[in-house]
């Protein structure tokens, strides 16, 4: 009988064959892989790093930070350390970088900007030797704030290259004086914004589900002529520019817009309703825009469900509604969960529509991230907010996987 | 119970069909299920089913046989209640069900794709119709086990349909249609998706269950072998009309028209002209000059054109020991070796081809292409249909 085991020669050639196949497979995916690394993995990694890494102060005044290392943070720092800072400040004044330091410290201790700027102007004219011997006193003479340990503490804290501050800010928390974490004073801007974002995403998901499920059912069961035409109506807005679709909602909803004209013209309302620039308009426009993401996965799953399942249930004596709940609904679960997950995740991170039609009431978390990147130039906070958003989505996905099973998702 | 006069009206009032058929009065002619002048149109223009009439006795196995698009599935769907009836009436056990909702008809159905619910186990699938009927849990469990044993799949209750083979799924689908003891079982090409060997096995299985439990079956298929082996009676459909409804042997031996003769089994058709008809026998002149005696079908007229039908296994090649009273000379074209028999092809004048099945034994003739041979057969095996 011929043995079925491979001899050495066969093994070698089988390995070569396998290697070649793996290499070919890799070459096929390589372009996309490279693209993903540059356009997706790298930016996310940078964002994650930036949200905790902030070396500006530590690069501006490295010697001062070194000198402040052993300071206990209770009383004033020792005179030598203050003298080192005075020398650093003079150097910064000469390099025209004192403004930058002032801005950084001011973030931790509001009001310290003017102290630093004014002192830097005075120190710039001083003699180096004089600063080295009596730097502390000269600073105190320049501004009384230097007698207060608070500003020194702010300088030392701002000097840390790695900091959890941005995450704390993003969660409306701050470091307490004696260590530990405490809620920030005032309104909880970011936590409120996160909950509002989740709430809006939930509204949109539920609305697309209510609108999309029956339509997908109809599309999947209608005659192909009707179904194809309706499918075009589903896809047409999908192919139209997002901006056009959003601005058309402005035309519809504004105070003198189509809807208000009809309502007042028909005598239903006496004065026009304020619909644009509210949470309502955000939810409405996004429900419209995200509807295809719900319909398409549902449609593709329903298309594969033979009508005989429902018929079988009914022939066995089940009424249509119980048969639907017990038989049809569980079978559409893969498409349902794919649609829900897709719409929810997309709407949580949505930017352009809330920015255009949301006003102040309808802003979502991505709008505030954009604000920090474009207007307040606080990229680190923007990165921290973005990382939290990413973490939130991952947690939601994990929960979903736990209870429904990610293997159930079917996109088409 | 006065159901004879207005069965439809009574049905609509209380809206239920009763499962206990034994107590129900049957039709005047004793039929358990009757189709009366049933018609169906999908597009409001043409009829897919044209005036369908059929009476079915309790316990019968009726097969609706026909090419695809002949309306047989439509009849089944109307009976199950998934398609509306355009006009006419369907009566089960003396009650009109024409306007009864499908879930109130108490009809079990087996689908071609089995329609087992993929997210439920086999036991849950079988329990479904019982749970719908609010049967108590212990009784459901007993009944499910009983039926799992009946289909010889006792240990499969915990599996999912996806884990079963085609034949096993088919058995489960059958058990699920039977488990709630419906008055009627409908099967829509239930063996269509199985391979040949499994199909034969399942035919045997269905026949066994039918004999054991005595339910009434309406079976739809386009496979005539299946129909011939299983049915008590077969209704042959074509073009929305029943061409003939009869027991398998009669359908095969005495087809009532050329379509049935052609559709059921193999047949040879030889064109000819009727000379005269005497006592149910026709004398027919065929092209090439021969005169043939054949049974005359209904509607055959002297002097008109006709076709003669003879089955390939009823024809013999001279010399033969079989008795015969018709003879025709033909030219041998070719023959195919099939195994247990040999299939000979002959040509008579005007290009009419004739097939003969000859048993593969010592008597099988040795012919070459172009050889002339005499084909012989009995007059009673030959029917003349109007052309």
PDB file of C-alpha atoms in Angstrom, chain B residues 63-216:
ATOM      1  CA  UNK B  63     -51.460  13.903  -5.828  1.00  0.00           C
ATOM      2  CA  UNK B  64     -51.692  17.005  -7.978  1.00  0.00           C
ATOM      3  CA  UNK B  65     -49.302  16.353 -10.837  1.00  0.00           C
ATOM      4  CA  UNK B  66     -48.395  18.654 -13.662  1.00  0.00           C
ATOM      5  CA  UNK B  67     -45.655  20.652 -15.362  1.00  0.00           C
ATOM      6  CA  UNK B  68     -44.543  23.850 -13.643  1.00  0.00           C
ATOM      7  CA  UNK B  69     -46.954  26.717 -14.134  1.00  0.00           C
ATOM      8  CA  UNK B  70     -49.909  24.372 -14.563  1.00  0.00           C
ATOM      9  CA  UNK B  71     -51.732  25.756 -11.495  1.00  0.00           C
ATOM     10  CA  UNK B  72     -51.221  22.831  -9.108  1.00  0.00           C
ATOM     11  CA  UNK B  73     -49.326  24.848  -6.495  1.00  0.00           C
ATOM     12  CA  UNK B  74     -51.907  27.610  -6.724  1.00  0.00           C
ATOM     13  CA  UNK B  75     -54.623  25.083  -5.827  1.00  0.00           C
ATOM     14  CA  UNK B  76     -52.583  23.997  -2.810  1.00  0.00           C
ATOM     15  CA  UNK B  77     -52.028  27.602  -1.677  1.00  0.00           C
ATOM     16  CA  UNK B  78     -55.747  28.332  -1.966  1.00  0.00           C
ATOM     17  CA  UNK B  79     -56.511  25.271   0.123  1.00  0.00           C
ATOM     18  CA  UNK B  80     -53.980  26.340   2.757  1.00  0.00           C
ATOM     19  CA  UNK B  81     -55.422  29.856   2.717  1.00  0.00           C
ATOM     20  CA  UNK B  82     -52.320  31.732   1.538  1.00  0.00           C
ATOM     21  CA  UNK B  83     -54.000  32.667  -1.719  1.00  0.00           C
ATOM     22  CA  UNK B  84     -57.540  33.966  -2.066  1.00  0.00           C
ATOM     23  CA  UNK B  85     -60.099  32.119  -4.189  1.00  0.00           C
ATOM     24  CA  UNK B  86     -61.287  34.226  -7.126  1.00  0.00           C
ATOM     25  CA  UNK B  87     -64.535  32.311  -7.421  1.00  0.00           C
ATOM     26  CA  UNK B  88     -65.926  28.973  -6.292  1.00  0.00           C
ATOM     27  CA  UNK B  89     -65.850  27.243  -2.936  1.00  0.00           C
ATOM     28  CA  UNK B  90     -63.573  24.960  -0.936  1.00  0.00           C
ATOM     29  CA  UNK B  91     -65.374  22.782   1.601  1.00  0.00           C
ATOM     30  CA  UNK B  92     -63.746  20.734   4.350  1.00  0.00           C
ATOM     31  CA  UNK B  93     -65.949  18.355   6.355  1.00  0.00           C
ATOM     32  CA  UNK B  94     -69.074  20.121   5.236  1.00  0.00           C
ATOM     33  CA  UNK B  95     -67.884  23.615   6.103  1.00  0.00           C
ATOM     34  CA  UNK B  96     -66.754  26.221   3.631  1.00  0.00           C
ATOM     35  CA  UNK B  97     -63.231  27.394   4.423  1.00  0.00           C
ATOM     36  CA  UNK B  98     -63.005  29.776   1.482  1.00  0.00           C
ATOM     37  CA  UNK B  99     -63.005  32.810   3.758  1.00  0.00           C
ATOM     38  CA  UNK B 100     -61.345  31.243   6.804  1.00  0.00           C
ATOM     39  CA  UNK B 101     -57.947  32.623   7.886  1.00  0.00           C
ATOM     40  CA  UNK B 102     -55.067  30.171   7.294  1.00  0.00           C
ATOM     41  CA  UNK B 103     -54.376  29.828  11.034  1.00  0.00           C
ATOM     42  CA  UNK B 104     -57.951  28.686  11.664  1.00  0.00           C
ATOM     43  CA  UNK B 105     -58.040  25.983   8.981  1.00  0.00           C
ATOM     44  CA  UNK B 106     -56.245  23.297  10.993  1.00  0.00           C
ATOM     45  CA  UNK B 107     -54.296  22.110   7.971  1.00  0.00           C
ATOM     46  CA  UNK B 108     -50.748  20.780   8.348  1.00  0.00           C
ATOM     47  CA  UNK B 109     -48.295  21.738   5.648  1.00  0.00           C
ATOM     48  CA  UNK B 110     -44.895  20.475   4.515  1.00  0.00           C
ATOM     49  CA  UNK B 111     -42.901  22.916   2.407  1.00  0.00           C
ATOM     50  CA  UNK B 112     -40.309  22.237  -0.246  1.00  0.00           C
ATOM     51  CA  UNK B 113     -37.593  24.030   1.735  1.00  0.00           C
ATOM     52  CA  UNK B 114     -38.958  22.401   4.939  1.00  0.00           C
ATOM     53  CA  UNK B 115     -39.410  25.846   6.632  1.00  0.00           C
ATOM     54  CA  UNK B 116     -38.014  24.568   9.913  1.00  0.00           C
ATOM     55  CA  UNK B 117     -37.401  27.553  12.160  1.00  0.00           C
ATOM     56  CA  UNK B 118     -33.601  27.871  12.239  1.00  0.00           C
ATOM     57  CA  UNK B 119     -33.443  29.563  15.636  1.00  0.00           C
ATOM     58  CA  UNK B 120     -35.336  26.774  17.404  1.00  0.00           C
ATOM     59  CA  UNK B 121     -34.229  23.244  18.236  1.00  0.00           C
ATOM     60  CA  UNK B 122     -35.953  20.253  16.675  1.00  0.00           C
ATOM     61  CA  UNK B 123     -37.967  19.706  19.855  1.00  0.00           C
ATOM     62  CA  UNK B 124     -38.981  23.391  19.938  1.00  0.00           C
ATOM     63  CA  UNK B 125     -39.959  23.210  16.287  1.00  0.00           C
ATOM     64  CA  UNK B 126     -42.177  20.227  16.977  1.00  0.00           C
ATOM     65  CA  UNK B 127     -43.611  21.838  20.100  1.00  0.00           C
ATOM     66  CA  UNK B 128     -44.496  25.074  18.305  1.00  0.00           C
ATOM     67  CA  UNK B 129     -47.961  24.110  16.997  1.00  0.00           C
ATOM     68  CA  UNK B 130     -48.790  22.574  20.390  1.00  0.00           C
ATOM     69  CA  UNK B 131     -47.669  25.640  22.323  1.00  0.00           C
ATOM     70  CA  UNK B 132     -49.741  27.807  20.004  1.00  0.00           C
ATOM     71  CA  UNK B 133     -52.691  25.661  21.084  1.00  0.00           C
ATOM     72  CA  UNK B 134     -51.839  26.282  24.752  1.00  0.00           C
ATOM     73  CA  UNK B 135     -51.319  22.601  25.522  1.00  0.00           C
ATOM     74  CA  UNK B 136     -49.776  22.044  28.948  1.00  0.00           C
ATOM     75  CA  UNK B 137     -46.032  21.565  29.165  1.00  0.00           C
ATOM     76  CA  UNK B 138     -45.918  17.928  30.243  1.00  0.00           C
ATOM     77  CA  UNK B 139     -48.318  16.886  27.499  1.00  0.00           C
ATOM     78  CA  UNK B 140     -46.288  18.826  24.909  1.00  0.00           C
ATOM     79  CA  UNK B 141     -43.129  17.054  26.022  1.00  0.00           C
ATOM     80  CA  UNK B 142     -44.752  13.620  25.790  1.00  0.00           C
ATOM     81  CA  UNK B 143     -46.209  14.311  22.377  1.00  0.00           C
ATOM     82  CA  UNK B 144     -42.903  15.675  21.032  1.00  0.00           C
ATOM     83  CA  UNK B 145     -41.059  12.576  22.233  1.00  0.00           C
ATOM     84  CA  UNK B 146     -43.720  10.339  20.740  1.00  0.00           C
ATOM     85  CA  UNK B 147     -43.345  11.967  17.322  1.00  0.00           C
ATOM     86  CA  UNK B 148     -39.554  12.001  17.496  1.00  0.00           C
ATOM     87  CA  UNK B 149     -39.764   8.234  18.000  1.00  0.00           C
ATOM     88  CA  UNK B 150     -42.260   7.949  15.178  1.00  0.00           C
ATOM     89  CA  UNK B 151     -39.779   9.444  12.713  1.00  0.00           C
ATOM     90  CA  UNK B 152     -36.953   7.455  14.349  1.00  0.00           C
ATOM     91  CA  UNK B 153     -35.085  10.554  15.494  1.00  0.00           C
ATOM     92  CA  UNK B 154     -35.517  10.176  19.250  1.00  0.00           C
ATOM     93  CA  UNK B 155     -32.097  11.562  20.180  1.00  0.00           C
ATOM     94  CA  UNK B 156     -32.209  14.600  17.901  1.00  0.00           C
ATOM     95  CA  UNK B 157     -34.549  16.810  19.947  1.00  0.00           C
ATOM     96  CA  UNK B 158     -31.818  19.169  21.146  1.00  0.00           C
ATOM     97  CA  UNK B 159     -30.229  19.809  17.754  1.00  0.00           C
ATOM     98  CA  UNK B 160     -30.834  22.741  15.453  1.00  0.00           C
ATOM     99  CA  UNK B 161     -32.170  22.297  11.901  1.00  0.00           C
ATOM    100  CA  UNK B 162     -28.828  23.485  10.512  1.00  0.00           C
ATOM    101  CA  UNK B 163     -27.145  20.438  12.038  1.00  0.00           C
ATOM    102  CA  UNK B 164     -29.354  17.905  10.246  1.00  0.00           C
ATOM    103  CA  UNK B 165     -29.088  16.322   6.812  1.00  0.00           C
ATOM    104  CA  UNK B 166     -31.700  16.962   4.135  1.00  0.00           C
ATOM    105  CA  UNK B 167     -33.547  13.726   4.783  1.00  0.00           C
ATOM    106  CA  UNK B 168     -33.642  14.298   8.537  1.00  0.00           C
ATOM    107  CA  UNK B 169     -34.991  17.823   8.063  1.00  0.00           C
ATOM    108  CA  UNK B 170     -37.637  16.423   5.787  1.00  0.00           C
ATOM    109  CA  UNK B 171     -38.706  13.925   8.454  1.00  0.00           C
ATOM    110  CA  UNK B 172     -38.869  16.655  11.089  1.00  0.00           C
ATOM    111  CA  UNK B 173     -40.934  18.858   8.776  1.00  0.00           C
ATOM    112  CA  UNK B 174     -43.312  15.960   8.274  1.00  0.00           C
ATOM    113  CA  UNK B 175     -43.583  15.285  12.009  1.00  0.00           C
ATOM    114  CA  UNK B 176     -44.196  18.959  12.677  1.00  0.00           C
ATOM    115  CA  UNK B 177     -47.070  19.007  10.193  1.00  0.00           C
ATOM    116  CA  UNK B 178     -48.562  15.879  11.764  1.00  0.00           C
ATOM    117  CA  UNK B 179     -48.017  16.565  15.461  1.00  0.00           C
ATOM    118  CA  UNK B 180     -51.113  18.713  16.020  1.00  0.00           C
ATOM    119  CA  UNK B 181     -53.285  16.085  14.322  1.00  0.00           C
ATOM    120  CA  UNK B 182     -54.649  18.326  11.576  1.00  0.00           C
ATOM    121  CA  UNK B 183     -57.586  17.275   9.463  1.00  0.00           C
ATOM    122  CA  UNK B 184     -55.531  17.470   6.313  1.00  0.00           C
ATOM    123  CA  UNK B 185     -51.840  17.394   5.340  1.00  0.00           C
ATOM    124  CA  UNK B 186     -50.602  19.402   2.364  1.00  0.00           C
ATOM    125  CA  UNK B 187     -47.217  18.695   0.841  1.00  0.00           C
ATOM    126  CA  UNK B 188     -45.705  21.066  -1.691  1.00  0.00           C
ATOM    127  CA  UNK B 189     -42.992  19.183  -3.587  1.00  0.00           C
ATOM    128  CA  UNK B 190     -41.568  17.990  -0.274  1.00  0.00           C
ATOM    129  CA  UNK B 191     -38.940  15.731  -1.829  1.00  0.00           C
ATOM    130  CA  UNK B 192     -37.823  18.144  -4.525  1.00  0.00           C
ATOM    131  CA  UNK B 193     -34.581  19.077  -2.765  1.00  0.00           C
ATOM    132  CA  UNK B 194     -33.425  15.530  -2.015  1.00  0.00           C
ATOM    133  CA  UNK B 195     -31.193  13.267  -4.092  1.00  0.00           C
ATOM    134  CA  UNK B 196     -32.603  10.175  -5.777  1.00  0.00           C
ATOM    135  CA  UNK B 197     -31.772   7.629  -3.104  1.00  0.00           C
ATOM    136  CA  UNK B 198     -33.089   9.750  -0.222  1.00  0.00           C
ATOM    137  CA  UNK B 199     -36.161  10.562  -2.233  1.00  0.00           C
ATOM    138  CA  UNK B 200     -37.040   6.888  -2.535  1.00  0.00           C
ATOM    139  CA  UNK B 201     -36.427   6.387   1.167  1.00  0.00           C
ATOM    140  CA  UNK B 202     -38.689   9.324   2.035  1.00  0.00           C
ATOM    141  CA  UNK B 203     -41.412   8.102  -0.315  1.00  0.00           C
ATOM    142  CA  UNK B 204     -41.424   4.882   1.655  1.00  0.00           C
ATOM    143  CA  UNK B 205     -41.410   6.821   4.944  1.00  0.00           C
ATOM    144  CA  UNK B 206     -44.358   9.021   3.961  1.00  0.00           C
ATOM    145  CA  UNK B 207     -46.326   6.010   2.732  1.00  0.00           C
ATOM    146  CA  UNK B 208     -45.602   4.187   6.013  1.00  0.00           C
ATOM    147  CA  UNK B 209     -46.809   7.133   8.134  1.00  0.00           C
ATOM    148  CA  UNK B 210     -49.849   7.577   5.928  1.00  0.00           C
ATOM    149  CA  UNK B 211     -50.844   3.958   6.417  1.00  0.00           C
ATOM    150  CA  UNK B 212     -50.057   4.020  10.138  1.00  0.00           C
ATOM    151  CA  UNK B 213     -51.880   7.248  11.010  1.00  0.00           C
ATOM    152  CA  UNK B 214     -54.510   7.378   8.262  1.00  0.00           C
ATOM    153  CA  UNK B 215     -54.424  11.119   7.589  1.00  0.00           C
ATOM    154  CA  UNK B 216     -55.650  12.700   4.342  1.00  0.00           C
TER     155      UNK B 216
END
